[in-house]
Amino acid sequence: MKTVTVLVFVYRPFPTVFIPSLRWENQEKMMWCQSGALSELSILVCFFTNFAHPCTLFSPLIPPSLLFIANYVFATLKFTMKVPYVYFNYLLTYILLYFKLARSGDSTARIWTIPYGPCGSDMQPYSPGVHVLKHFKGRTNEKSKDVTTLDWNGEGTLLATGSYDGQARIWSRDGDLKQTLFKHKGPIFSLKWNKKGDFLLSGSVDKTAIVWDTKTWECKQQFEFHSAPTLDVDWRNNNSFATCSTDNMIYVCKIGEQRPIKAFSGHQSEVNAIKWDPTGSFLASCSDDWTAKIWSMKQDKCIFDFKEHTKEIYTIRWSPTGPGTNNPNQQLLLASASFDSTIKLWEVEQGRLLYSLSGHRQPVYSVAFSPDGEYLASGSLDQCLHIWSVKEGRVLKTYRGTGGIFEVCWNIEGTKIAACFSNNTVCVMDFRM
């Protein structure tokens, strides 16, 4: 089967941390493959978030506005900021771009048909064929339906979008609206299909998470455990998942259970991201409290508390190594990226710092392991994309762009890296050693 590269762009706001992202997907494995190298393809896009936290470094870069969500704890979110949120879908012959124009979002997602071709060929990223996924009728209620998040299912046949009106919508890859899901009472910030594709998980500002049955499109179960907005969700397996929130808590939930099967407390500030390791044995979390923590279902307290960072930790990534991966003989590592301009590589078995990577001069917003686990890509506001040797802890290659880098990602073969920049461009580059 011939596979085709697809770019998917979406704007996604977070209350305090904004994680733009890219993803390559594979039909057999709905896996996150981080890291890569860039090509000649450059696509102009323009995305703006509705929110930015005053303490983030993006705040002074853009004109202020006063956007508030009534009845929620976002009174301090007073700025608009540019954040492209980028996905790569490895199966489809489409490119989806979500345009959220500052102060005038059009509440749409767009699927663009693009030809297949290697980097450096005369690809035409924009073709006349475009499917506009409108989330409104007319223009009277347009702003309340701005798109905040999206996710393809594992087969690349269905696209789920979440919006400010609290509704999730299911679209075909031809742009047909298949289903609208009503239940949330606030903006949806996160949507994720499980690997099997029979459930869709959504997390919302209304403090809840909902599991949707994709056969009937009915609410399978609503989980109301958090006391503040839900920021991130991540499936552990096909039936259980974790959620994190601005209430500093992490809950592990299971379909059919009325209470959390595990509650993790220990962070002293908002939990920005959570990620299960490849086997679902360990859960990593990072927070504005400058720490990353490793949790186990076997105990209530964290098994490791990493405190080497000196500012907020923006994101975390597991290496594709160790048990349950294609690289079982390599040790499992965790990478954490911080506003302190460094990346920390942690050896999880012993809970020790392996390397502190300090080649960047400004906050690091993305890290991504190559599929073989040998390389780590990092992107920063300093406009540099570094490729690091995981074994040696040193920079092997550096690519400099013309804007801050929000996200980097490898393709499934580890031969290409994509990066999105603050100057509204996305580049795909070939990687060779």
CSV table of C-alpha atoms in Angstrom, one decimal:
chain,number,residue,atom,x,y,z
A,1,MET,CA,0.0,0.0,0.0
A,2,LYS,CA,1.4,3.4,-1.0
A,3,THR,CA,1.3,5.8,1.9
A,4,VAL,CA,1.0,9.6,1.5
A,5,THR,CA,2.1,12.4,3.7
A,6,VAL,CA,-0.5,14.7,5.0
A,7,LEU,CA,-0.2,17.9,7.0
A,8,VAL,CA,-2.9,18.9,9.4
A,9,PHE,CA,-3.0,22.2,11.2
A,10,VAL,CA,-5.2,23.3,14.1
A,11,TYR,CA,-5.2,26.1,16.6
A,12,ARG,CA,-5.4,24.8,20.2
A,13,PRO,CA,-5.5,27.0,23.3
A,14,PHE,CA,-4.3,26.0,26.7
A,15,PRO,CA,-4.9,28.1,29.8
A,16,THR,CA,-1.2,28.4,30.7
A,17,VAL,CA,0.7,26.3,28.3
A,18,PHE,CA,0.2,26.2,24.5
A,19,ILE,CA,1.7,23.1,22.9
A,20,PRO,CA,1.6,23.2,19.1
A,21,SER,CA,2.2,19.8,17.8
A,22,LEU,CA,2.9,17.6,14.8
A,23,ARG,CA,2.1,13.9,14.4
A,24,TRP,CA,2.8,11.2,11.9
A,25,GLU,CA,0.3,8.3,12.0
A,26,ASN,CA,0.7,4.8,10.7
A,27,GLN,CA,-2.2,2.5,9.8
A,28,GLU,CA,-1.0,-0.4,11.9
A,29,LYS,CA,0.2,1.6,14.9
A,30,MET,CA,-1.5,4.8,16.1
A,31,MET,CA,1.8,5.9,17.5
A,32,TRP,CA,3.4,9.2,18.2
A,33,CYS,CA,6.7,9.4,16.3
A,34,GLN,CA,8.7,12.4,17.4
A,35,SER,CA,11.8,13.9,15.8
A,36,GLY,CA,12.9,14.4,12.2
A,37,ALA,CA,14.6,16.5,9.5
A,38,LEU,CA,13.4,19.3,7.3
A,39,SER,CA,12.8,19.7,3.5
A,40,GLU,CA,12.1,22.5,1.0
A,41,LEU,CA,8.3,22.5,1.6
A,42,SER,CA,7.2,25.8,3.2
A,43,ILE,CA,3.5,26.4,3.7
A,44,LEU,CA,2.2,29.8,4.8
A,45,VAL,CA,-0.4,29.6,7.5
A,46,CYS,CA,-1.7,32.1,10.0
A,47,PHE,CA,-3.0,30.9,13.4
A,48,PHE,CA,-3.8,32.8,16.5
A,49,THR,CA,-5.0,31.5,19.8
A,50,ASN,CA,-7.7,33.1,21.8
A,51,PHE,CA,-5.7,33.0,25.0
A,52,ALA,CA,-2.3,33.5,26.4
A,53,HIS,CA,-1.2,33.5,30.0
A,54,PRO,CA,0.5,36.8,31.1
A,55,CYS,CA,3.5,34.9,32.4
A,56,THR,CA,4.2,33.2,29.0
A,57,LEU,CA,6.9,34.7,26.8
A,58,PHE,CA,4.5,35.0,23.9
A,59,SER,CA,2.5,37.6,25.7
A,60,PRO,CA,4.5,40.7,24.7
A,61,LEU,CA,4.7,39.5,21.1
A,62,ILE,CA,1.1,40.2,20.1
A,63,PRO,CA,-1.5,42.9,20.6
A,64,PRO,CA,-3.6,42.5,23.8
A,65,SER,CA,-7.3,41.7,23.8
A,66,LEU,CA,-9.8,41.0,26.5
A,67,LEU,CA,-11.3,37.6,25.9
A,68,PHE,CA,-12.9,35.9,28.8
A,69,ILE,CA,-14.8,32.7,29.2
A,70,ALA,CA,-17.7,33.4,31.6
A,71,ASN,CA,-18.0,31.1,34.7
A,72,TYR,CA,-14.4,29.8,34.3
A,73,VAL,CA,-11.1,30.6,35.9
A,74,PHE,CA,-9.6,32.4,33.0
A,75,ALA,CA,-9.8,36.0,34.3
A,76,THR,CA,-6.0,36.4,33.9
A,77,LEU,CA,-5.9,35.3,30.3
A,78,LYS,CA,-5.7,38.7,28.6
A,79,PHE,CA,-3.6,38.3,25.5
A,80,THR,CA,-3.8,36.8,22.0
A,81,MET,CA,-0.9,34.8,20.8
A,82,LYS,CA,0.2,33.0,17.7
A,83,VAL,CA,0.4,29.2,18.1
A,84,PRO,CA,0.2,26.8,15.2
A,85,TYR,CA,-0.9,23.3,16.2
A,86,VAL,CA,0.2,20.9,13.6
A,87,TYR,CA,-0.5,17.2,13.0
A,88,PHE,CA,0.9,14.9,10.3
A,89,ASN,CA,-1.4,12.2,9.1
A,90,TYR,CA,0.6,9.5,7.3
A,91,LEU,CA,-2.3,7.9,5.4
A,92,LEU,CA,-4.4,10.4,3.6
A,93,THR,CA,-3.9,12.5,0.5
A,94,TYR,CA,-5.3,15.6,2.2
A,95,ILE,CA,-4.0,18.6,4.0
A,96,LEU,CA,-6.2,20.1,6.7
A,97,LEU,CA,-5.6,23.7,7.7
A,98,TYR,CA,-7.5,25.4,10.5
A,99,PHE,CA,-7.4,29.2,10.2
A,100,LYS,CA,-8.2,31.1,13.4
A,101,LEU,CA,-7.7,34.7,12.5
A,102,ALA,CA,-6.9,37.1,15.4
A,103,ARG,CA,-10.2,38.7,16.7
A,104,SER,CA,-12.2,37.2,13.8
A,105,GLY,CA,-12.0,33.4,13.8
A,106,ASP,CA,-13.9,31.8,10.9
A,107,SER,CA,-14.9,28.7,12.9
A,108,THR,CA,-13.8,26.3,10.2
A,109,ALA,CA,-11.4,23.5,9.5
A,110,ARG,CA,-10.3,22.9,5.9
A,111,ILE,CA,-9.1,19.7,4.2
A,112,TRP,CA,-7.0,20.4,1.1
A,113,THR,CA,-6.2,17.7,-1.5
A,114,ILE,CA,-2.4,17.6,-2.2
A,115,PRO,CA,-0.3,15.5,-4.5
A,116,TYR,CA,2.1,12.9,-3.2
A,117,GLY,CA,5.8,13.5,-3.7
A,118,PRO,CA,9.1,13.4,-1.9
A,119,CYS,CA,10.8,16.4,-0.4
A,120,GLY,CA,12.4,18.6,-3.0
A,121,SER,CA,9.9,17.7,-5.8
A,122,ASP,CA,7.6,20.2,-7.3
A,123,MET,CA,4.8,19.6,-4.9
A,124,GLN,CA,1.7,21.7,-5.0
A,125,PRO,CA,0.5,22.0,-1.4
A,126,TYR,CA,-2.6,23.9,-2.3
A,127,SER,CA,-4.9,22.5,-5.0
A,128,PRO,CA,-8.4,23.8,-6.1
A,129,GLY,CA,-10.0,20.9,-4.3
A,130,VAL,CA,-10.8,22.0,-0.7
A,131,HIS,CA,-13.4,20.8,1.8
A,132,VAL,CA,-14.4,23.6,4.2
A,133,LEU,CA,-15.7,22.1,7.5
A,134,LYS,CA,-18.0,24.8,8.7
A,135,HIS,CA,-19.0,24.8,12.4
A,136,PHE,CA,-21.7,27.4,12.1
A,137,LYS,CA,-24.7,28.4,9.9
A,138,GLY,CA,-24.7,32.0,8.7
A,139,ARG,CA,-22.5,34.4,10.7
A,140,THR,CA,-24.6,35.2,13.8
A,141,ASN,CA,-23.0,32.5,16.0
A,142,GLU,CA,-19.7,32.2,14.2
A,143,LYS,CA,-17.3,33.2,17.0
A,144,SER,CA,-18.7,30.9,19.6
A,145,LYS,CA,-17.8,27.9,17.4
A,146,ASP,CA,-14.1,28.5,16.8
A,147,VAL,CA,-12.2,25.2,16.5
A,148,THR,CA,-9.9,24.4,19.3
A,149,THR,CA,-8.7,20.9,18.7
A,150,LEU,CA,-8.9,17.9,16.3
A,151,ASP,CA,-7.7,14.3,15.9
A,152,TRP,CA,-7.8,11.7,13.2
A,153,ASN,CA,-8.8,8.2,14.0
A,154,GLY,CA,-6.1,5.5,13.6
A,155,GLU,CA,-7.3,4.5,10.1
A,156,GLY,CA,-7.3,8.2,8.9
A,157,THR,CA,-11.0,7.9,7.8
A,158,LEU,CA,-12.6,10.1,10.4
A,159,LEU,CA,-11.7,13.5,11.8
A,160,ALA,CA,-12.9,14.7,15.2
A,161,THR,CA,-13.0,18.4,15.9
A,162,GLY,CA,-13.8,20.2,19.2
A,163,SER,CA,-14.9,23.8,19.4
A,164,TYR,CA,-15.8,26.7,21.8
A,165,ASP,CA,-19.4,25.8,21.8
A,166,GLY,CA,-18.6,22.6,23.7
A,167,GLN,CA,-19.5,20.3,20.8
A,168,ALA,CA,-17.4,17.6,19.1
A,169,ARG,CA,-18.0,17.0,15.4
A,170,ILE,CA,-17.1,14.0,13.4
A,171,TRP,CA,-16.2,14.5,9.7
A,172,SER,CA,-15.3,12.2,6.8
A,173,ARG,CA,-12.1,12.9,5.0
A,174,ASP,CA,-14.3,14.2,2.2
A,175,GLY,CA,-15.5,16.9,4.5
A,176,ASP,CA,-19.0,15.6,5.2
A,177,LEU,CA,-20.3,16.1,8.7
A,178,LYS,CA,-21.2,12.7,10.0
A,179,GLN,CA,-22.1,13.4,13.6
A,180,THR,CA,-22.4,16.2,16.2
A,181,LEU,CA,-21.8,15.3,19.9
A,182,PHE,CA,-23.6,17.4,22.5
A,183,LYS,CA,-22.8,17.0,26.2
A,184,HIS,CA,-20.0,19.4,27.3
A,185,LYS,CA,-20.9,22.8,28.8
A,186,GLY,CA,-17.7,24.5,27.9
A,187,PRO,CA,-15.0,24.6,25.2
A,188,ILE,CA,-13.3,21.3,24.4
A,189,PHE,CA,-9.6,21.5,24.7
A,190,SER,CA,-8.6,17.9,23.9
A,191,LEU,CA,-9.8,15.1,21.8
A,192,LYS,CA,-8.2,11.7,21.4
A,193,TRP,CA,-9.3,8.4,19.8
A,194,ASN,CA,-8.2,5.2,21.5
A,195,LYS,CA,-6.0,2.8,19.5
A,196,LYS,CA,-8.9,0.5,18.7
A,197,GLY,CA,-11.0,3.4,17.4
A,198,ASP,CA,-14.2,2.3,19.3
A,199,PHE,CA,-14.0,5.2,21.7
A,200,LEU,CA,-13.3,8.9,21.5
A,201,LEU,CA,-12.2,10.9,24.6
A,202,SER,CA,-12.8,14.6,25.1
A,203,GLY,CA,-11.6,16.9,27.8
A,204,SER,CA,-13.2,20.3,28.4
A,205,VAL,CA,-13.1,23.6,30.3
A,206,ASP,CA,-16.3,22.4,32.0
A,207,LYS,CA,-14.0,20.2,34.2
A,208,THR,CA,-15.2,16.9,32.8
A,209,ALA,CA,-14.0,14.2,30.4
A,210,ILE,CA,-16.4,12.2,28.2
A,211,VAL,CA,-15.9,8.9,26.5
A,212,TRP,CA,-18.0,8.6,23.3
A,213,ASP,CA,-19.0,5.3,21.8
A,214,THR,CA,-18.1,5.6,18.1
A,215,LYS,CA,-20.6,2.9,17.0
A,216,THR,CA,-23.6,4.8,18.4
A,217,TRP,CA,-22.1,8.2,18.9
A,218,GLU,CA,-23.7,8.3,22.3
A,219,CYS,CA,-22.0,9.4,25.5
A,220,LYS,CA,-20.6,6.2,27.0
A,221,GLN,CA,-19.7,7.8,30.3
A,222,GLN,CA,-18.9,11.3,31.7
A,223,PHE,CA,-16.2,11.7,34.3
A,224,GLU,CA,-16.7,14.6,36.7
A,225,PHE,CA,-13.7,14.5,39.0
A,226,HIS,CA,-11.7,17.7,38.4
A,227,SER,CA,-12.5,20.9,40.2
A,228,ALA,CA,-11.0,23.1,37.4
A,229,PRO,CA,-10.6,22.9,33.6
A,230,THR,CA,-9.2,19.7,32.1
A,231,LEU,CA,-6.0,20.5,30.1
A,232,ASP,CA,-4.9,17.1,28.7
A,233,VAL,CA,-6.0,13.5,28.3
A,234,ASP,CA,-4.1,10.4,27.3
A,235,TRP,CA,-5.3,6.8,26.8
A,236,ARG,CA,-3.5,4.2,28.8
A,237,ASN,CA,-5.1,1.4,26.8
A,238,ASN,CA,-8.4,0.9,25.0
A,239,ASN,CA,-10.5,1.2,28.2
A,240,SER,CA,-8.6,3.4,30.7
A,241,PHE,CA,-7.0,6.9,30.5
A,242,ALA,CA,-5.6,9.7,32.5
A,243,THR,CA,-6.6,13.4,32.7
A,244,CYS,CA,-4.9,16.4,34.2
A,245,SER,CA,-6.1,19.9,35.1
A,246,THR,CA,-5.4,23.3,36.4
A,247,ASP,CA,-6.5,22.0,39.8
A,248,ASN,CA,-3.0,20.3,40.0
A,249,MET,CA,-4.5,16.8,40.0
A,250,ILE,CA,-4.2,13.8,37.8
A,251,TYR,CA,-6.9,11.1,37.6
A,252,VAL,CA,-6.7,7.7,36.1
A,253,CYS,CA,-10.2,6.6,35.0
A,254,LYS,CA,-11.7,3.4,33.6
A,255,ILE,CA,-14.8,3.0,31.5
A,256,GLY,CA,-17.5,1.5,33.7
A,257,GLU,CA,-16.0,2.7,37.0
A,258,GLN,CA,-17.8,5.5,38.8
A,259,ARG,CA,-14.7,6.7,40.7
A,260,PRO,CA,-11.1,7.2,39.6
A,261,ILE,CA,-9.1,4.0,39.8
A,262,LYS,CA,-6.2,6.2,40.8
A,263,ALA,CA,-5.7,9.8,41.9
A,264,PHE,CA,-2.2,11.4,41.8
A,265,SER,CA,-1.5,14.5,43.8
A,266,GLY,CA,1.9,16.1,44.3
A,267,HIS,CA,2.2,18.9,41.8
A,268,GLN,CA,2.1,22.4,43.3
A,269,SER,CA,0.8,24.1,40.1
A,270,GLU,CA,-1.2,23.4,37.0
A,271,VAL,CA,-0.3,20.1,35.2
A,272,ASN,CA,0.4,20.9,31.6
A,273,ALA,CA,0.8,17.5,30.0
A,274,ILE,CA,0.6,13.8,30.7
A,275,LYS,CA,2.0,10.9,28.7
A,276,TRP,CA,1.8,7.1,29.3
A,277,ASP,CA,5.0,5.2,28.5
A,278,PRO,CA,4.8,2.6,25.6
A,279,THR,CA,3.6,-0.2,28.0
A,280,GLY,CA,1.1,1.8,30.0
A,281,SER,CA,3.1,1.1,33.2
A,282,PHE,CA,4.3,4.6,33.9
A,283,LEU,CA,2.7,8.0,33.6
A,284,ALA,CA,4.8,11.1,33.1
A,285,SER,CA,3.5,14.5,34.0
A,286,CYS,CA,5.0,18.1,33.8
A,287,SER,CA,3.9,21.2,35.5
A,288,ASP,CA,4.3,25.0,36.0
A,289,ASP,CA,5.9,24.0,39.4
A,290,TRP,CA,9.1,23.3,37.5
A,291,THR,CA,9.0,19.5,38.0
A,292,ALA,CA,8.3,16.4,36.0
A,293,LYS,CA,7.1,13.4,37.8
A,294,ILE,CA,6.8,9.6,37.1
A,295,TRP,CA,3.8,7.8,38.5
A,296,SER,CA,3.0,4.1,38.8
A,297,MET,CA,-0.4,2.5,39.2
A,298,LYS,CA,1.2,0.4,42.1
A,299,GLN,CA,1.5,3.4,44.5
A,300,ASP,CA,-0.1,6.7,45.2
A,301,LYS,CA,3.0,8.9,45.4
A,302,CYS,CA,5.3,9.6,42.5
A,303,ILE,CA,8.1,7.1,42.1
A,304,PHE,CA,10.4,9.8,40.7
A,305,ASP,CA,10.3,13.6,41.2
A,306,PHE,CA,12.6,15.4,38.7
A,307,LYS,CA,13.5,18.9,40.0
A,308,GLU,CA,16.5,19.9,37.8
A,309,HIS,CA,14.6,22.5,35.7
A,310,THR,CA,14.6,26.1,36.9
A,311,LYS,CA,11.4,27.3,35.1
A,312,GLU,CA,8.1,25.9,33.9
A,313,ILE,CA,8.2,22.6,32.0
A,314,TYR,CA,6.4,22.9,28.7
A,315,THR,CA,6.2,19.4,27.4
A,316,ILE,CA,7.5,15.8,27.9
A,317,ARG,CA,8.1,12.9,25.6
A,318,TRP,CA,8.9,9.2,26.1
A,319,SER,CA,11.5,7.6,23.9
A,320,PRO,CA,10.3,4.8,21.6
A,321,THR,CA,12.6,2.3,23.4
A,322,GLY,CA,12.4,-0.4,26.0
A,323,PRO,CA,9.6,-3.0,26.4
A,324,GLY,CA,6.6,-2.7,24.2
A,325,THR,CA,8.5,-0.9,21.4
A,326,ASN,CA,10.4,-1.7,18.2
A,327,ASN,CA,13.6,-1.0,20.2
A,328,PRO,CA,13.2,-3.3,23.2
A,329,ASN,CA,17.0,-3.6,23.9
A,330,GLN,CA,17.5,0.1,24.5
A,331,GLN,CA,16.7,1.8,27.8
A,332,LEU,CA,13.6,3.8,28.3
A,333,LEU,CA,14.1,7.6,28.5
A,334,LEU,CA,12.0,10.6,29.2
A,335,ALA,CA,12.7,14.0,27.7
A,336,SER,CA,11.5,17.2,29.3
A,337,ALA,CA,11.6,20.7,27.7
A,338,SER,CA,11.4,23.9,29.7
A,339,PHE,CA,11.2,27.6,29.7
A,340,ASP,CA,14.7,27.6,31.2
A,341,SER,CA,16.0,26.9,27.6
A,342,THR,CA,17.2,23.4,28.5
A,343,ILE,CA,16.2,19.8,27.7
A,344,LYS,CA,16.7,17.1,30.3
A,345,LEU,CA,17.1,13.4,29.4
A,346,TRP,CA,16.1,11.2,32.3
A,347,GLU,CA,17.0,7.5,32.7
A,348,VAL,CA,13.7,6.1,34.1
A,349,GLU,CA,14.8,2.8,35.5
A,350,GLN,CA,17.1,4.4,38.0
A,351,GLY,CA,15.4,7.8,38.0
A,352,ARG,CA,18.6,9.7,37.3
A,353,LEU,CA,19.5,12.6,35.0
A,354,LEU,CA,21.3,11.3,32.0
A,355,TYR,CA,22.1,14.6,30.2
A,356,SER,CA,21.2,18.2,30.4
A,357,LEU,CA,21.1,19.6,26.9
A,358,SER,CA,21.8,23.3,26.9
A,359,GLY,CA,22.3,24.4,23.3
A,360,HIS,CA,19.2,26.6,23.1
A,361,ARG,CA,19.1,30.3,24.2
A,362,GLN,CA,15.4,30.7,24.7
A,363,PRO,CA,12.5,28.5,25.9
A,364,VAL,CA,12.2,25.1,24.3
A,365,TYR,CA,8.7,24.3,23.1
A,366,SER,CA,9.1,20.9,21.6
A,367,VAL,CA,11.2,17.7,21.7
A,368,ALA,CA,10.8,14.6,19.6
A,369,PHE,CA,12.7,11.3,19.5
A,370,SER,CA,13.5,9.6,16.2
A,371,PRO,CA,11.6,6.3,15.7
A,372,ASP,CA,14.8,4.3,16.4
A,373,GLY,CA,15.4,6.3,19.6
A,374,GLU,CA,18.9,7.4,18.6
A,375,TYR,CA,18.3,11.0,18.0
A,376,LEU,CA,16.3,13.8,19.7
A,377,ALA,CA,15.0,16.9,17.8
A,378,SER,CA,14.3,20.1,19.7
A,379,GLY,CA,12.8,23.4,18.7
A,380,SER,CA,13.0,26.7,20.5
A,381,LEU,CA,12.1,30.3,20.3
A,382,ASP,CA,15.7,31.0,19.4
A,383,GLN,CA,14.8,29.9,15.9
A,384,CYS,CA,17.0,26.8,16.0
A,385,LEU,CA,16.2,23.2,15.5
A,386,HIS,CA,18.8,21.0,17.0
A,387,ILE,CA,19.4,17.3,16.3
A,388,TRP,CA,21.0,15.6,19.4
A,389,SER,CA,22.7,12.3,19.8
A,390,VAL,CA,20.9,10.5,22.6
A,391,LYS,CA,23.9,8.4,23.3
A,392,GLU,CA,26.4,11.2,23.5
A,393,GLY,CA,24.2,14.1,24.6
A,394,ARG,CA,25.6,16.5,22.0
A,395,VAL,CA,24.3,18.5,19.0
A,396,LEU,CA,24.9,16.7,15.7
A,397,LYS,CA,23.1,19.1,13.3
A,398,THR,CA,21.5,22.5,13.6
A,399,TYR,CA,18.9,24.2,11.4
A,400,ARG,CA,18.1,27.9,11.8
A,401,GLY,CA,14.8,29.3,10.7
A,402,THR,CA,13.4,32.8,10.6
A,403,GLY,CA,11.0,32.5,13.5
A,404,GLY,CA,10.6,30.7,16.8
A,405,ILE,CA,9.9,27.0,16.6
A,406,PHE,CA,6.8,25.7,18.2
A,407,GLU,CA,6.9,22.0,17.3
A,408,VAL,CA,9.1,19.4,15.6
A,409,CYS,CA,8.2,15.8,14.5
A,410,TRP,CA,9.8,12.9,12.7
A,411,ASN,CA,8.2,10.9,10.0
A,412,ILE,CA,7.7,7.1,10.6
A,413,GLU,CA,10.9,6.2,8.8
A,414,GLY,CA,13.0,8.8,10.6
A,415,THR,CA,14.2,10.3,7.3
A,416,LYS,CA,12.4,13.6,7.6
A,417,ILE,CA,11.7,16.2,10.2
A,418,ALA,CA,8.9,18.8,10.2
A,419,ALA,CA,8.9,22.0,12.1
A,420,CYS,CA,6.5,24.9,12.5
A,421,PHE,CA,7.6,28.4,13.0
A,422,SER,CA,6.3,31.6,14.5
A,423,ASN,CA,6.5,33.4,11.1
A,424,ASN,CA,3.6,31.2,9.9
A,425,THR,CA,5.6,28.7,8.0
A,426,VAL,CA,6.0,24.9,8.2
A,427,CYS,CA,9.1,23.3,6.8
A,428,VAL,CA,9.8,19.6,6.1
A,429,MET,CA,13.5,18.7,5.8
A,430,ASP,CA,15.4,15.6,4.8
A,431,PHE,CA,17.6,14.1,7.6
A,432,ARG,CA,20.7,12.2,6.8
A,433,MET,CA,23.7,11.2,8.9
